[in-house]
Amino acid sequence: MLLKLDIGDARPLHEQVAGAIRRAVAEGECAPGDRLPPARELARALGVNSNTVLRGLRALRDEGVLEFRRGRGVTIAAAADTRSELAERVRQLVADAARVGYSRNDLVDMIRGMS
């Protein structure tokens, strides 16, 4: 898995780490069940602090993209490919809405109105 961070990106580094892993899953570079390298190796390869990588990994765990298993390390979750793609689209929707002046609550109201 080849991950790259963009120094010019305004997003925090941990979000860039999470986004790079999401992208790798969405593009099929990582499949459900695949093991990620240890956080220290990822941090060294990316040139960031281990805590930065761990923060990004925890965010992905909370989204259901990754599973942390004692003794087995960090693996890609079974439903990661669909969750990763959907989560990225939702993030983009929130960003697009903010650009045109809508809040997250406005979006929730719009979605509820569609039912």
PDB file of C-alpha atoms in Angstrom:
ATOM      1  CA  MET A   1       0.000   0.000   0.000  1.00  0.00           C
ATOM      2  CA  LEU A   2       1.469   3.292  -1.104  1.00  0.00           C
ATOM      3  CA  LEU A   3       0.254   6.286   0.888  1.00  0.00           C
ATOM      4  CA  LYS A   4       1.184   9.880   0.204  1.00  0.00           C
ATOM      5  CA  LEU A   5       0.419  13.063   2.084  1.00  0.00           C
ATOM      6  CA  ASP A   6       0.157  16.498   0.498  1.00  0.00           C
ATOM      7  CA  ILE A   7       2.166  19.071   2.447  1.00  0.00           C
ATOM      8  CA  GLY A   8       0.146  21.847   0.793  1.00  0.00           C
ATOM      9  CA  ASP A   9      -3.176  20.378   1.953  1.00  0.00           C
ATOM     10  CA  ALA A  10      -4.795  22.498   4.658  1.00  0.00           C
ATOM     11  CA  ARG A  11      -6.397  19.482   6.354  1.00  0.00           C
ATOM     12  CA  PRO A  12      -4.747  18.152   9.517  1.00  0.00           C
ATOM     13  CA  LEU A  13      -2.251  15.345   8.908  1.00  0.00           C
ATOM     14  CA  HIS A  14      -4.321  12.713  10.731  1.00  0.00           C
ATOM     15  CA  GLU A  15      -7.237  13.440   8.370  1.00  0.00           C
ATOM     16  CA  GLN A  16      -4.902  13.099   5.398  1.00  0.00           C
ATOM     17  CA  VAL A  17      -3.686   9.732   6.720  1.00  0.00           C
ATOM     18  CA  ALA A  18      -7.282   8.536   7.125  1.00  0.00           C
ATOM     19  CA  GLY A  19      -8.195   9.854   3.663  1.00  0.00           C
ATOM     20  CA  ALA A  20      -5.236   8.103   2.050  1.00  0.00           C
ATOM     21  CA  ILE A  21      -6.269   4.784   3.600  1.00  0.00           C
ATOM     22  CA  ARG A  22      -9.917   5.332   2.608  1.00  0.00           C
ATOM     23  CA  ARG A  23      -8.776   5.996  -0.932  1.00  0.00           C
ATOM     24  CA  ALA A  24      -6.614   2.848  -0.968  1.00  0.00           C
ATOM     25  CA  VAL A  25      -9.625   0.788   0.132  1.00  0.00           C
ATOM     26  CA  ALA A  26     -11.993   2.468  -2.340  1.00  0.00           C
ATOM     27  CA  GLU A  27      -9.575   1.899  -5.223  1.00  0.00           C
ATOM     28  CA  GLY A  28      -9.098  -1.771  -4.339  1.00  0.00           C
ATOM     29  CA  GLU A  29      -5.488  -1.400  -3.259  1.00  0.00           C
ATOM     30  CA  CYS A  30      -6.513  -2.895   0.109  1.00  0.00           C
ATOM     31  CA  ALA A  31      -9.192  -5.548   0.462  1.00  0.00           C
ATOM     32  CA  PRO A  32     -11.256  -6.554   3.485  1.00  0.00           C
ATOM     33  CA  GLY A  33      -9.156  -8.723   5.773  1.00  0.00           C
ATOM     34  CA  ASP A  34      -5.837  -7.214   4.635  1.00  0.00           C
ATOM     35  CA  ARG A  35      -3.492  -6.211   7.413  1.00  0.00           C
ATOM     36  CA  LEU A  36      -2.021  -2.721   7.606  1.00  0.00           C
ATOM     37  CA  PRO A  37       1.622  -2.174   8.470  1.00  0.00           C
ATOM     38  CA  PRO A  38       2.245  -1.183  12.098  1.00  0.00           C
ATOM     39  CA  ALA A  39       1.593   2.487  12.900  1.00  0.00           C
ATOM     40  CA  ARG A  40       5.297   3.118  13.506  1.00  0.00           C
ATOM     41  CA  GLU A  41       6.168   1.863  10.013  1.00  0.00           C
ATOM     42  CA  LEU A  42       3.423   3.967   8.435  1.00  0.00           C
ATOM     43  CA  ALA A  43       4.583   7.016  10.388  1.00  0.00           C
ATOM     44  CA  ARG A  44       8.179   6.504   9.314  1.00  0.00           C
ATOM     45  CA  ALA A  45       7.175   6.048   5.658  1.00  0.00           C
ATOM     46  CA  LEU A  46       4.972   9.157   5.710  1.00  0.00           C
ATOM     47  CA  GLY A  47       7.392  11.273   7.710  1.00  0.00           C
ATOM     48  CA  VAL A  48       4.921  12.019  10.503  1.00  0.00           C
ATOM     49  CA  ASN A  49       4.597  11.237  14.195  1.00  0.00           C
ATOM     50  CA  SER A  50       3.219   7.819  15.229  1.00  0.00           C
ATOM     51  CA  ASN A  51       0.463   9.541  17.214  1.00  0.00           C
ATOM     52  CA  THR A  52      -0.705  11.280  14.038  1.00  0.00           C
ATOM     53  CA  VAL A  53      -1.048   7.929  12.278  1.00  0.00           C
ATOM     54  CA  LEU A  54      -2.776   6.367  15.302  1.00  0.00           C
ATOM     55  CA  ARG A  55      -5.289   9.227  15.405  1.00  0.00           C
ATOM     56  CA  GLY A  56      -6.135   8.653  11.743  1.00  0.00           C
ATOM     57  CA  LEU A  57      -6.414   4.896  12.293  1.00  0.00           C
ATOM     58  CA  ARG A  58      -8.739   5.382  15.272  1.00  0.00           C
ATOM     59  CA  ALA A  59     -11.012   7.614  13.192  1.00  0.00           C
ATOM     60  CA  LEU A  60     -11.224   4.867  10.566  1.00  0.00           C
ATOM     61  CA  ARG A  61     -11.949   2.294  13.260  1.00  0.00           C
ATOM     62  CA  ASP A  62     -14.797   4.477  14.535  1.00  0.00           C
ATOM     63  CA  GLU A  63     -16.178   4.694  10.968  1.00  0.00           C
ATOM     64  CA  GLY A  64     -16.060   0.904  10.632  1.00  0.00           C
ATOM     65  CA  VAL A  65     -13.341   0.927   7.968  1.00  0.00           C
ATOM     66  CA  LEU A  66     -10.705  -0.725  10.175  1.00  0.00           C
ATOM     67  CA  GLU A  67     -10.733  -3.372  12.878  1.00  0.00           C
ATOM     68  CA  PHE A  68      -8.211  -3.436  15.708  1.00  0.00           C
ATOM     69  CA  ARG A  69      -7.571  -6.963  16.907  1.00  0.00           C
ATOM     70  CA  ARG A  70      -5.237  -7.843  19.731  1.00  0.00           C
ATOM     71  CA  GLY A  71      -2.452 -10.021  18.390  1.00  0.00           C
ATOM     72  CA  ARG A  72      -3.495  -9.552  14.745  1.00  0.00           C
ATOM     73  CA  GLY A  73      -2.952  -5.840  14.365  1.00  0.00           C
ATOM     74  CA  VAL A  74      -5.084  -3.531  12.278  1.00  0.00           C
ATOM     75  CA  THR A  75      -7.065  -5.040   9.407  1.00  0.00           C
ATOM     76  CA  ILE A  76      -9.470  -3.699   6.801  1.00  0.00           C
ATOM     77  CA  ALA A  77     -13.061  -4.362   7.954  1.00  0.00           C
ATOM     78  CA  ALA A  78     -15.374  -6.580   5.917  1.00  0.00           C
ATOM     79  CA  ALA A  79     -17.711  -3.715   4.995  1.00  0.00           C
ATOM     80  CA  ALA A  80     -14.924  -1.161   4.573  1.00  0.00           C
ATOM     81  CA  ASP A  81     -15.180  -0.709   0.840  1.00  0.00           C
ATOM     82  CA  THR A  82     -18.804   0.441   0.921  1.00  0.00           C
ATOM     83  CA  ARG A  83     -18.535   2.417   4.155  1.00  0.00           C
ATOM     84  CA  SER A  84     -15.363   4.135   3.002  1.00  0.00           C
ATOM     85  CA  GLU A  85     -16.940   5.270  -0.252  1.00  0.00           C
ATOM     86  CA  LEU A  86     -20.122   6.467   1.414  1.00  0.00           C
ATOM     87  CA  ALA A  87     -18.262   8.277   4.207  1.00  0.00           C
ATOM     88  CA  GLU A  88     -16.130  10.102   1.654  1.00  0.00           C
ATOM     89  CA  ARG A  89     -19.227  11.175  -0.308  1.00  0.00           C
ATOM     90  CA  VAL A  90     -20.877  12.429   2.890  1.00  0.00           C
ATOM     91  CA  ARG A  91     -17.749  14.421   3.796  1.00  0.00           C
ATOM     92  CA  GLN A  92     -17.770  15.976   0.347  1.00  0.00           C
ATOM     93  CA  LEU A  93     -21.479  16.803   0.663  1.00  0.00           C
ATOM     94  CA  VAL A  94     -20.881  18.520   4.017  1.00  0.00           C
ATOM     95  CA  ALA A  95     -17.989  20.500   2.536  1.00  0.00           C
ATOM     96  CA  ASP A  96     -20.037  21.484  -0.528  1.00  0.00           C
ATOM     97  CA  ALA A  97     -22.963  22.542   1.639  1.00  0.00           C
ATOM     98  CA  ALA A  98     -20.717  24.660   3.856  1.00  0.00           C
ATOM     99  CA  ARG A  99     -19.342  26.441   0.789  1.00  0.00           C
ATOM    100  CA  VAL A 100     -22.841  27.561  -0.168  1.00  0.00           C
ATOM    101  CA  GLY A 101     -23.875  28.460   3.370  1.00  0.00           C
ATOM    102  CA  TYR A 102     -25.689  25.388   4.686  1.00  0.00           C
ATOM    103  CA  SER A 103     -24.917  23.905   8.093  1.00  0.00           C
ATOM    104  CA  ARG A 104     -24.847  20.220   8.969  1.00  0.00           C
ATOM    105  CA  ASN A 105     -28.222  20.634  10.666  1.00  0.00           C
ATOM    106  CA  ASP A 106     -29.603  22.128   7.447  1.00  0.00           C
ATOM    107  CA  LEU A 107     -28.398  19.018   5.605  1.00  0.00           C
ATOM    108  CA  VAL A 108     -30.007  16.714   8.142  1.00  0.00           C
ATOM    109  CA  ASP A 109     -33.286  18.605   7.731  1.00  0.00           C
ATOM    110  CA  MET A 110     -33.028  18.279   3.933  1.00  0.00           C
ATOM    111  CA  ILE A 111     -32.417  14.544   4.191  1.00  0.00           C
ATOM    112  CA  ARG A 112     -35.320  14.064   6.589  1.00  0.00           C
ATOM    113  CA  GLY A 113     -37.524  15.985   4.155  1.00  0.00           C
ATOM    114  CA  MET A 114     -36.724  13.504   1.395  1.00  0.00           C
ATOM    115  CA  SER A 115     -38.340  10.560   3.208  1.00  0.00           C
TER     116      SER A 115
END
